[in-house]
GROMACS .gro file of C-alpha atoms in nm:
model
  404
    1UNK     CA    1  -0.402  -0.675  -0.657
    2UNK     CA    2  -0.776  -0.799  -0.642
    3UNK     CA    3  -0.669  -1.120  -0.519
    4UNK     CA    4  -0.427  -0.998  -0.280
    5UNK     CA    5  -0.663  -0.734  -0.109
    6UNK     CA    6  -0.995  -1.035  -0.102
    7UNK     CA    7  -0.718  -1.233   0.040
    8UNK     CA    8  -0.612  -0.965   0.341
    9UNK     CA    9  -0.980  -0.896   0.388
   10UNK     CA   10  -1.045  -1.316   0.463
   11UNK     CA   11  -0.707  -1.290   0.694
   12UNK     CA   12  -0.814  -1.039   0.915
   13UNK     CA   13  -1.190  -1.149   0.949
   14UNK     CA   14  -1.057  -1.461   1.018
   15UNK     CA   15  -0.848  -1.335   1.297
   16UNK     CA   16  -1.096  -1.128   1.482
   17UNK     CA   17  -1.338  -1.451   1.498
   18UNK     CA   18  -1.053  -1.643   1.685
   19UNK     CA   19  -0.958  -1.356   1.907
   20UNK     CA   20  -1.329  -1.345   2.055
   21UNK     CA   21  -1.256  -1.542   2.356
   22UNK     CA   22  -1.028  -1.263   2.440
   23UNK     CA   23  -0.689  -1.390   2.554
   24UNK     CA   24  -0.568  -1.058   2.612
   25UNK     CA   25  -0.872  -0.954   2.906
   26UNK     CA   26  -0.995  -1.117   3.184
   27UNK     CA   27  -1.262  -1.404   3.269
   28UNK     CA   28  -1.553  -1.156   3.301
   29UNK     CA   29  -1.449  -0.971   3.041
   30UNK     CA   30  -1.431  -1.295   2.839
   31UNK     CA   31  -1.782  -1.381   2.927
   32UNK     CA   32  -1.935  -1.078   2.851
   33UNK     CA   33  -1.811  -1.143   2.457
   34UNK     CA   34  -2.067  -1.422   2.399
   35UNK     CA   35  -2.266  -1.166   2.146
   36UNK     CA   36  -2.139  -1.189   1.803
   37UNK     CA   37  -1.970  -0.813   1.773
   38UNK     CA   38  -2.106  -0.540   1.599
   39UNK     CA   39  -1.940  -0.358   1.293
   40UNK     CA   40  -1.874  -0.009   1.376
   41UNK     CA   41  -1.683   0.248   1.257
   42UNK     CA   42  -1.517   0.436   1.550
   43UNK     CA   43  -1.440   0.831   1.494
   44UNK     CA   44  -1.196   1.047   1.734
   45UNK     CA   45  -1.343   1.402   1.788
   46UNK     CA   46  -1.041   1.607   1.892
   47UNK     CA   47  -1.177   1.894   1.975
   48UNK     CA   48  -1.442   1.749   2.197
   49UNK     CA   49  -1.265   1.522   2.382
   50UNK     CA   50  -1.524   1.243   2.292
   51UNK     CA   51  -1.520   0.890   2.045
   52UNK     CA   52  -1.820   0.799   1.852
   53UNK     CA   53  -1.942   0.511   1.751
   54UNK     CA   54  -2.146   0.464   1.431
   55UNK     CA   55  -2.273   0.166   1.280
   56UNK     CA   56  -2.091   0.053   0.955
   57UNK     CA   57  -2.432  -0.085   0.814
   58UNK     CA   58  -2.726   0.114   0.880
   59UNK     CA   59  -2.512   0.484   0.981
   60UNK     CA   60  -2.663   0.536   1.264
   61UNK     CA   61  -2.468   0.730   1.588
   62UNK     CA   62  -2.492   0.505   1.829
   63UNK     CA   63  -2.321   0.727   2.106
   64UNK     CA   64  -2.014   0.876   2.217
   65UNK     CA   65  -1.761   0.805   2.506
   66UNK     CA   66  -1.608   1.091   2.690
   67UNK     CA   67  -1.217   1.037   2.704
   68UNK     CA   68  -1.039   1.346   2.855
   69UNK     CA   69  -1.301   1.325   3.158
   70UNK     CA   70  -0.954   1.356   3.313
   71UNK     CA   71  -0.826   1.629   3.159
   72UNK     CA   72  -0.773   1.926   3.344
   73UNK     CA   73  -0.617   1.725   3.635
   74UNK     CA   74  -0.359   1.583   3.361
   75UNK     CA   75  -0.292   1.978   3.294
   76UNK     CA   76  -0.284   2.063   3.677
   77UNK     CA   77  -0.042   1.781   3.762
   78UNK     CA   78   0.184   1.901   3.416
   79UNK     CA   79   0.549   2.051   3.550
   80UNK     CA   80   0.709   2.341   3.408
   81UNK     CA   81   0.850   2.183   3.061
   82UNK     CA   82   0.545   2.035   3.018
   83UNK     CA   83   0.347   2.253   3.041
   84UNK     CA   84   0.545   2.468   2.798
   85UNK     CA   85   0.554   2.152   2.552
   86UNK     CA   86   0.143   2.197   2.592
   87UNK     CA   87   0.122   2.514   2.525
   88UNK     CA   88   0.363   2.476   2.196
   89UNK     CA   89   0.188   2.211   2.027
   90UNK     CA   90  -0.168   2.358   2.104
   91UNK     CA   91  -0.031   2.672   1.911
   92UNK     CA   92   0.100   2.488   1.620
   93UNK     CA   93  -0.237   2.238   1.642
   94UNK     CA   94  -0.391   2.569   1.602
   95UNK     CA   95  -0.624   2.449   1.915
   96UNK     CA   96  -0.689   2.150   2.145
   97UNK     CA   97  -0.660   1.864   1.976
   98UNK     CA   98  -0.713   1.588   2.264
   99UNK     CA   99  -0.820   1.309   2.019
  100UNK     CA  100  -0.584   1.185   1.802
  101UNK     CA  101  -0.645   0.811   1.734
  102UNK     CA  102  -0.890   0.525   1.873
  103UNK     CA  103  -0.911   0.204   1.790
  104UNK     CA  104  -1.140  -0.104   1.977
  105UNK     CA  105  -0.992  -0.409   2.159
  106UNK     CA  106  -1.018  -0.712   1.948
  107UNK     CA  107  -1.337  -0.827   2.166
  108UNK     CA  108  -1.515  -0.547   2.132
  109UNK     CA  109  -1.461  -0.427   2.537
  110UNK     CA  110  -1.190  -0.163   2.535
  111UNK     CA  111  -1.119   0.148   2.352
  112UNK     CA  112  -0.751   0.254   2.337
  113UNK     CA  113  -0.716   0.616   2.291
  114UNK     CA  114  -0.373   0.862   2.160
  115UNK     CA  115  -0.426   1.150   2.338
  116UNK     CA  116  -0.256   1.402   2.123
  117UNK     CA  117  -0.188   1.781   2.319
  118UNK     CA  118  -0.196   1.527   2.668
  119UNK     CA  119   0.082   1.325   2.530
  120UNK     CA  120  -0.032   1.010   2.635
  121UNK     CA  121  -0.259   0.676   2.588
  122UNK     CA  122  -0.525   0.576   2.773
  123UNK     CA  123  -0.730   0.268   2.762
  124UNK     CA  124  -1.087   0.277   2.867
  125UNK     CA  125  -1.409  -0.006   2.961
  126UNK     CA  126  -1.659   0.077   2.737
  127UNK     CA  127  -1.930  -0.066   2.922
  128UNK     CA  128  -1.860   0.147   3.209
  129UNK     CA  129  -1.637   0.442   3.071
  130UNK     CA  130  -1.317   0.356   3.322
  131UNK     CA  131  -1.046   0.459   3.248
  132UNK     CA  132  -0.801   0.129   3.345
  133UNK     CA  133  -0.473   0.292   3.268
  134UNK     CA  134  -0.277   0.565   3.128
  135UNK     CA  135   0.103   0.651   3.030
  136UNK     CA  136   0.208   0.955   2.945
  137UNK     CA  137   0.486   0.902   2.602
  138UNK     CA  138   0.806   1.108   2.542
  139UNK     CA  139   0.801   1.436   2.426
  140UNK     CA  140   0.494   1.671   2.416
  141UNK     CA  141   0.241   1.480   2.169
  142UNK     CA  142   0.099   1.165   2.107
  143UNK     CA  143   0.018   1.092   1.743
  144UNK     CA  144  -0.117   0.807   1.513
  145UNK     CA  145  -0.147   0.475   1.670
  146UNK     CA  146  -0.213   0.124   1.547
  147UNK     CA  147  -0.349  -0.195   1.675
  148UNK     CA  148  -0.123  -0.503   1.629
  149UNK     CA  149  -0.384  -0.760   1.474
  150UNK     CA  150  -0.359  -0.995   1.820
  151UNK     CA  151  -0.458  -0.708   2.000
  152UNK     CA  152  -0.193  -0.716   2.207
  153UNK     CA  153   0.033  -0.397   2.135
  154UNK     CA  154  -0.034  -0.049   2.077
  155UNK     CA  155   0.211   0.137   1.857
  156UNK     CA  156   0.235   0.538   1.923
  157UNK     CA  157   0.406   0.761   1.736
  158UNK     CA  158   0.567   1.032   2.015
  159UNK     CA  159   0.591   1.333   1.765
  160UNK     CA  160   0.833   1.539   1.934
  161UNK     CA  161   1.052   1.266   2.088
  162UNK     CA  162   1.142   1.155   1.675
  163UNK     CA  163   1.053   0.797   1.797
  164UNK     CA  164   0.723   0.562   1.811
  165UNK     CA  165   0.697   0.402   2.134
  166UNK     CA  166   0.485   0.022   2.180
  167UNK     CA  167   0.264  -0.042   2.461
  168UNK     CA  168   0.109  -0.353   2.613
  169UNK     CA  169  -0.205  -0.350   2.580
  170UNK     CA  170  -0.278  -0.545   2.915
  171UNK     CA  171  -0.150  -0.236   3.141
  172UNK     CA  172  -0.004   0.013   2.889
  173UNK     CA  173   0.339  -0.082   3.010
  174UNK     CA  174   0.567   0.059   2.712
  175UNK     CA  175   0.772  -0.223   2.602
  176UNK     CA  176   1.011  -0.060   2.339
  177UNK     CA  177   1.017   0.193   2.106
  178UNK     CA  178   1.214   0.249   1.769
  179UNK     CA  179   1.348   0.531   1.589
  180UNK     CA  180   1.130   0.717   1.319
  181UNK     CA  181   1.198   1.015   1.062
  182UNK     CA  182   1.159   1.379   1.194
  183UNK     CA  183   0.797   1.421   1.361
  184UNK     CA  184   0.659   1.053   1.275
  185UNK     CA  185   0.310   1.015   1.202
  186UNK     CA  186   0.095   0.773   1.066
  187UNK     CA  187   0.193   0.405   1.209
  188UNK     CA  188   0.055   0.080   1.042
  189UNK     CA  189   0.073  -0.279   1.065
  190UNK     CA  190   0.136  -0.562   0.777
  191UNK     CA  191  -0.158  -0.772   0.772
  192UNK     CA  192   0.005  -1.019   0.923
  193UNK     CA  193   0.162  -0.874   1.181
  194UNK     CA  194   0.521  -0.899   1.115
  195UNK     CA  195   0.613  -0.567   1.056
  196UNK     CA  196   0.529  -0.226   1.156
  197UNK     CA  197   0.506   0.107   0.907
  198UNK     CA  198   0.634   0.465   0.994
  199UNK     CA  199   0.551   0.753   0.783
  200UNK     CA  200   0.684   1.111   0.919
  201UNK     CA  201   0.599   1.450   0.772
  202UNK     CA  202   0.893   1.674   0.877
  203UNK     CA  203   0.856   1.991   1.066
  204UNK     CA  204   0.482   2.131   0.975
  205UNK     CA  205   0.525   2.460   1.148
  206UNK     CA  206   0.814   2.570   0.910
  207UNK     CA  207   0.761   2.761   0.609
  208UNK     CA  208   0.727   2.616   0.258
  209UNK     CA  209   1.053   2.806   0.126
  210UNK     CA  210   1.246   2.616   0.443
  211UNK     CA  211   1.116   2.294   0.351
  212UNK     CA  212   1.488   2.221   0.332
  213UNK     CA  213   1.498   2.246   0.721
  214UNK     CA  214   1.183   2.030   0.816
  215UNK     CA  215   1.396   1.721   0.896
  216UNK     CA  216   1.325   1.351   0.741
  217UNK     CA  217   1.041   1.271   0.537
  218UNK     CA  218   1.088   0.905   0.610
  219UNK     CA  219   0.878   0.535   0.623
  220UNK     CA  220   1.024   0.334   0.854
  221UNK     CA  221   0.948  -0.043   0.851
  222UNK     CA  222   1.031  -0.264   1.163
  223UNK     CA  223   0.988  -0.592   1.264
  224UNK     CA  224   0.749  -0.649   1.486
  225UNK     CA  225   0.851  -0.859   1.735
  226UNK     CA  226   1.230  -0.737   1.737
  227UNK     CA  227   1.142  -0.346   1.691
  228UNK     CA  228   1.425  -0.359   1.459
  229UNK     CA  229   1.470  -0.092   1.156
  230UNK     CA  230   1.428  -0.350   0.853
  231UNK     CA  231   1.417  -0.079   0.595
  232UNK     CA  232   1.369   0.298   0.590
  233UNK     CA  233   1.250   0.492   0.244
  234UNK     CA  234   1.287   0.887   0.211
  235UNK     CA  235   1.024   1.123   0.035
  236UNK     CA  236   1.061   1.422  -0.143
  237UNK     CA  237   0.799   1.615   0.119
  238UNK     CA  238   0.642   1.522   0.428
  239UNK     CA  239   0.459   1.189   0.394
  240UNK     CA  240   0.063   1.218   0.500
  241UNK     CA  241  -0.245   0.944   0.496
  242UNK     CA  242  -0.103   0.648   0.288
  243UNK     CA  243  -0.201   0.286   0.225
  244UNK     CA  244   0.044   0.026   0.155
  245UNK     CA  245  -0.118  -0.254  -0.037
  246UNK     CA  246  -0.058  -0.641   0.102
  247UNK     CA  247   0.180  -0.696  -0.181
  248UNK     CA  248   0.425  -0.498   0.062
  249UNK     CA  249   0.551  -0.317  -0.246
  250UNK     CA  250   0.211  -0.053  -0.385
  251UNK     CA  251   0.225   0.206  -0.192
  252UNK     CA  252  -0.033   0.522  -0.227
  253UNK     CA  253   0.041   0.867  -0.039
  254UNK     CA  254  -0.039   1.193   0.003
  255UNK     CA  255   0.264   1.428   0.023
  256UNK     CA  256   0.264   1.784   0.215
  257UNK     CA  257   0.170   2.075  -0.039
  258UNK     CA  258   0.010   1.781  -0.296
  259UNK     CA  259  -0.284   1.818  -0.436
  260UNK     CA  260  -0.328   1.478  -0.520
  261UNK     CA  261  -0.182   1.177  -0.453
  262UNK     CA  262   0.099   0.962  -0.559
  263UNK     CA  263   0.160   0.593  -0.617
  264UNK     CA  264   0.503   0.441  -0.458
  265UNK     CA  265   0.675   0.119  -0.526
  266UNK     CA  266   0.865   0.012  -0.223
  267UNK     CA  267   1.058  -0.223  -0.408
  268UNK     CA  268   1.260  -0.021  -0.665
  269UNK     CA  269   1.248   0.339  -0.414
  270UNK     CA  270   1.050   0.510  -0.713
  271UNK     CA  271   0.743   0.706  -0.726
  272UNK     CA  272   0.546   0.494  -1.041
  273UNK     CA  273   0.292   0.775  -1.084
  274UNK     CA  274   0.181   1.144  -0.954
  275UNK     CA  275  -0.213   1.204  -0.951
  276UNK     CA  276  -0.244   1.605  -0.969
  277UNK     CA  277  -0.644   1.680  -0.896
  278UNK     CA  278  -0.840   2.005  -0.952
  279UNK     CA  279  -0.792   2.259  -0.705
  280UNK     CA  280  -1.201   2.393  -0.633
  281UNK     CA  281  -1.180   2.788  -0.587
  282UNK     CA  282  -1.140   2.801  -0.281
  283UNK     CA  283  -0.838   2.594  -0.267
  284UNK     CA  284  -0.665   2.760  -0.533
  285UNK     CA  285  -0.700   3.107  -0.353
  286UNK     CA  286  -0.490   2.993  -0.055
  287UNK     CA  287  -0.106   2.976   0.004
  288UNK     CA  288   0.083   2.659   0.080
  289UNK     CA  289   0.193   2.791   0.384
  290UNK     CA  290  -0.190   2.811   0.466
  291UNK     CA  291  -0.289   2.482   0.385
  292UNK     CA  292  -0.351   2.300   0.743
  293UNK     CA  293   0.004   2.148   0.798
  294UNK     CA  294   0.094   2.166   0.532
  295UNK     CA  295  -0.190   1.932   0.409
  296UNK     CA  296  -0.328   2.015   0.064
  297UNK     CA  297  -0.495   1.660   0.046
  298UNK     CA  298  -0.516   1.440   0.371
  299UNK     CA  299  -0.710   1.156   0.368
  300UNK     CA  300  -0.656   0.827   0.144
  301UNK     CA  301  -0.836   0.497   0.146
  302UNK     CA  302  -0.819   0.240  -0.110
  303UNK     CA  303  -1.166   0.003  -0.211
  304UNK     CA  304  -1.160  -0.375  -0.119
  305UNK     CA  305  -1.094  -0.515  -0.409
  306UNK     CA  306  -0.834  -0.250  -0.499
  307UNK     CA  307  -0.957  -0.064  -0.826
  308UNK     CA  308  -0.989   0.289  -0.666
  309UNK     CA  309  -0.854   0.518  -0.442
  310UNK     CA  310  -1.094   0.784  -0.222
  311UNK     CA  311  -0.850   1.118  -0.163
  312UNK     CA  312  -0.987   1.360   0.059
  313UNK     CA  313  -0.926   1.704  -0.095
  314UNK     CA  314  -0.908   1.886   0.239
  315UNK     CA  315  -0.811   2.263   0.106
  316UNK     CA  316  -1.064   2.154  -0.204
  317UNK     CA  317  -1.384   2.051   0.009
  318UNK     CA  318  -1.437   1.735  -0.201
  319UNK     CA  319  -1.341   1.363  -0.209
  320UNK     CA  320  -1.291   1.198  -0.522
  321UNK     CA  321  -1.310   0.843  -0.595
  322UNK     CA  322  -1.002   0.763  -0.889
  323UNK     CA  323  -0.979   0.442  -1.042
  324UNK     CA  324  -0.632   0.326  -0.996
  325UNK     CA  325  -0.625   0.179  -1.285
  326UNK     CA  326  -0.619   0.467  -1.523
  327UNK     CA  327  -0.592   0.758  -1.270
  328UNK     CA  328  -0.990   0.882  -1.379
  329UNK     CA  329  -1.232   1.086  -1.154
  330UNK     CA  330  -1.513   0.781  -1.142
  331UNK     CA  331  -1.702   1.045  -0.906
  332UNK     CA  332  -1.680   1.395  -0.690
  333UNK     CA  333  -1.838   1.396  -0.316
  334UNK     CA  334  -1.828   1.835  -0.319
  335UNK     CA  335  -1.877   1.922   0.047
  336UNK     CA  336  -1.952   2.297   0.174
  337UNK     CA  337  -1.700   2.531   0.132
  338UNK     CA  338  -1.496   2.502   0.511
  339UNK     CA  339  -1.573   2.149   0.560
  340UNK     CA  340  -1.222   2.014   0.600
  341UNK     CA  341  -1.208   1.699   0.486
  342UNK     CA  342  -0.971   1.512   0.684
  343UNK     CA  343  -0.933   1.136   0.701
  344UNK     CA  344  -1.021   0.882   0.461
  345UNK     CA  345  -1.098   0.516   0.550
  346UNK     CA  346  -1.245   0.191   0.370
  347UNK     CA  347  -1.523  -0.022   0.500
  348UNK     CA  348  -1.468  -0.395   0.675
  349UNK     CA  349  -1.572  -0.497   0.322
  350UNK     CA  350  -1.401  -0.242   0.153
  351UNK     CA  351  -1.672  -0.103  -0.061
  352UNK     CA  352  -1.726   0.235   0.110
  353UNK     CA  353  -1.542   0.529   0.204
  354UNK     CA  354  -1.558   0.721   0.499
  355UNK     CA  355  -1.465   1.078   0.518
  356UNK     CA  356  -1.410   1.270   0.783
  357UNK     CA  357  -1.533   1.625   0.762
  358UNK     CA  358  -1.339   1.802   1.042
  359UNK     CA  359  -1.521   2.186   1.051
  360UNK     CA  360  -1.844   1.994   0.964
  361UNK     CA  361  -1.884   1.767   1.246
  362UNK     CA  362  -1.974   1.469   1.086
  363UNK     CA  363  -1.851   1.158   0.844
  364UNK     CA  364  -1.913   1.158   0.484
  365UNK     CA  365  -2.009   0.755   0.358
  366UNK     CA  366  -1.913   0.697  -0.053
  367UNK     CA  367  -2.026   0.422  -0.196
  368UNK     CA  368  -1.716   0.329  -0.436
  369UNK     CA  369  -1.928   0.097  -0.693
  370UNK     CA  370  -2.139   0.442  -0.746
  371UNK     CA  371  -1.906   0.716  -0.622
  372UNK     CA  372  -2.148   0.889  -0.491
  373UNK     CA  373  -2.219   0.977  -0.139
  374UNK     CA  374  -2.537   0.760   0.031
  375UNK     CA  375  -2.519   0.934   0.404
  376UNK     CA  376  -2.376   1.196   0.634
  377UNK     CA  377  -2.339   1.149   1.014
  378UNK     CA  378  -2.361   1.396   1.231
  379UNK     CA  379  -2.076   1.367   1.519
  380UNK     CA  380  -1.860   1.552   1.773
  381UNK     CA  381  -1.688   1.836   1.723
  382UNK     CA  382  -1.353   1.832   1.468
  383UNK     CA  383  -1.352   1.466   1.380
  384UNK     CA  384  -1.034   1.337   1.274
  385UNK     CA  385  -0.938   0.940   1.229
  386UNK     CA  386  -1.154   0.672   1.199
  387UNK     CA  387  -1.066   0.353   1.244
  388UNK     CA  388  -1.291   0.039   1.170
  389UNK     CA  389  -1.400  -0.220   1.411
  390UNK     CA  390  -1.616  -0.424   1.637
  391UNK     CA  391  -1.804  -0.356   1.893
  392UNK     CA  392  -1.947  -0.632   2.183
  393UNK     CA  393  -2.332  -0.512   2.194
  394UNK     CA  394  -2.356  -0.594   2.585
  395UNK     CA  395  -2.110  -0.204   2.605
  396UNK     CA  396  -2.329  -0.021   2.428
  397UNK     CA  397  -2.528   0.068   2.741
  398UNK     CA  398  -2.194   0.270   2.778
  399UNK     CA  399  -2.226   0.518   2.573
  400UNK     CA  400  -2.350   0.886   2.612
  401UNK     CA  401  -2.717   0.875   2.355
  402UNK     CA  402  -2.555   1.229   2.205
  403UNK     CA  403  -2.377   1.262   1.901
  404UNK     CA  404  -2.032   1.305   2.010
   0.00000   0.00000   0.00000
């Protein structure tokens, strides 16, 4: 696993440096990319409408971009059914939730943004905060999004619609779409780009006892290029953050009502292993059916060189850094009781963990070699995914000074 994970981590580095010239953007654009980029780590603030952008080495919040400057005319301009779709998913969100993914343009230039209670994806200038273009998806919400590693596609998943659609990145043109399990979530893409990963989590607003009724708790994987359903897996319970190793076959998960994790081979259909962590307290007092969707742990991220896994206990307020390969606590990041941790995600280098800490407005940073947490970053308001990246320096002049 060590050798396939160092291997991944060469891959994509590799790739960024030849995508610098930006084939995707135009001549200016192109020029302005002379400046070697900037490792950041870029953190959607739902509730606030607003991206930060901290820096991966030193921490520091280097500024925010407003993204739903546009808004209230996008509600205005909403017809009758859409407006009702609004108003159901903000109830079941339990609140406006306009931020739902960002991730930067392979230069450095652009943000692309899932807009989750808008239903839509816009892509933005940094440098300037433009907005240079915007379509609204099927159904009522937009959902996790991934990059394709040329930069050049933007998959969605449209919740409500059962479906995830694929933009162009050039002028968000949607190009295709392909069929997911019921409400798909999380989307990711292999290394190198062949395939695409769907994980869905099933109808959150129903009630444990009609689990039964929540639909398909399904990963989808697709090819790519055709957007053709190569293989689809099903899950005992609604499939949350997960990490699928570049062996194409390790897969870790959280499940809906889990506390803990589980380890999944792709190959044989089986789950190899179930991690059950403490519940703190607090955690233990509460209900499944009040656990935030159905989330007792949501976040995973997995360390570089693959010998732990960081699990954001969400209902727990703690993330715990497990060595993966005998299951043990290495180390326990406890946060304040409400702190919703939310979203786990590795470093470039893959020797940290960030954790989002949704009711705390800020990021947690673990250092996996010492479990242990070396900083806390203040941010906007109800931070959810983070996504890694780099950043050209010449946008930074961009970016609102405030925290998010």
């Amino acid at each position: 696993m060590r050798t396939h994970r160092t291997s991944r981590l060469l891959s994509v580095a590799a790739g960024a440096a030849v995508l610098l010239g930006g084939a995707v953007v135009g001549p200016a654009t192109a020029a302005r990319a002379a400046s070697p980029l900037r490792d950041v780590l870029v953190v959607g603030n739902s509730q606030a409408g607003t991206v930060s952008f901290i820096d991966a080495h030193t921490f520091q919040n280097l500024g925010s971009l407003n993204v739903t400057a546009d808004a209230q005319q996008r509600i205005d301009a909403m017809d009758p059914i859409q407006w009702a779709g609004f108003l159901a998913v903000t109830s079941v969100e339990g609140g406006n939730r306009w931020v739902d993914d960002a991730t930067l343009s392979p230069d450095g230039q652009r943000l692309y943004v899932s807009r989750g209670n808008l239903d839509d994806v816009a892509a933005y200038d940094i440098a300037t905060g433009a907005q240079l273009w915007r379509t609204r998806l099927d159904g009522f919400k937009a959902d996790h999004a991934a990059l394709s590693p040329d930069g050049t596609r933007y998959v969605v998943s449209a919740t409500t619609a059962q479906k995830a659609e694929v933009l162009d990145t050039a002028d968000g043109t949607v190009v295709g779409s392909f069929p997911t399990g019921t409400y798909p979530h999380q989307n990711d893409y292999s290394p190198d780009g062949r395939y695409i990963y769907n994980s869905s989590i099933g109808v959150t607003s129903l009630p444990k006892a009609l689990e039964f009724l929540k639909g398909s708790f399904q990963l989808t994987k697709v090819d790519a290029k055709t957007l053709a359903v190569v293989q689809t897996w099903t899950f005992p319970h609604g499939i949350r953050p997960n990490v699928i190793e570049p062996d194409g076959r390790t897969m870790y998960t959280d499940l809906s009502y889990l506390n803990g994790f589980v380890q999944y081979d792709l190959a044989t259909s089986q789950i190899v292993r179930t991690v059950t962590m403490p519940y703190s307290a607090a955690g233990a007092a509460l209900s499944p059916d009040s656990y935030p969707q159905n989330s007792a742990h949501h976040g995973l991220a997995v360390s570089g060189d693959g010998a732990n896994v960081c699990d954001a206990g969400t209902i727990d307020d703690y993330a715990a850094i497990v060595s993966t390969a005998d299951d043990s606590t290495r180390g326990t990041v406890t946060y304040p009781n409400g702190s919703l941790p939310y979203w786990a995600t590795s470093s470039a280098d893959g020797t940290l963990c960030f954790v989002s800490l949704s009711k705390a407005n800020a990021v947690s940073v673990i250092d996996y070699a010492t479990a242990r947490e070396i900083a806390r970053v203040p941010v906007g308001a109800f931070p959810q995914r983070e996504r890694t990246g780099g950043i050209d320096p010449s946008v930074l002049g961009g970016l609102s000074p405030s925290a998010g």
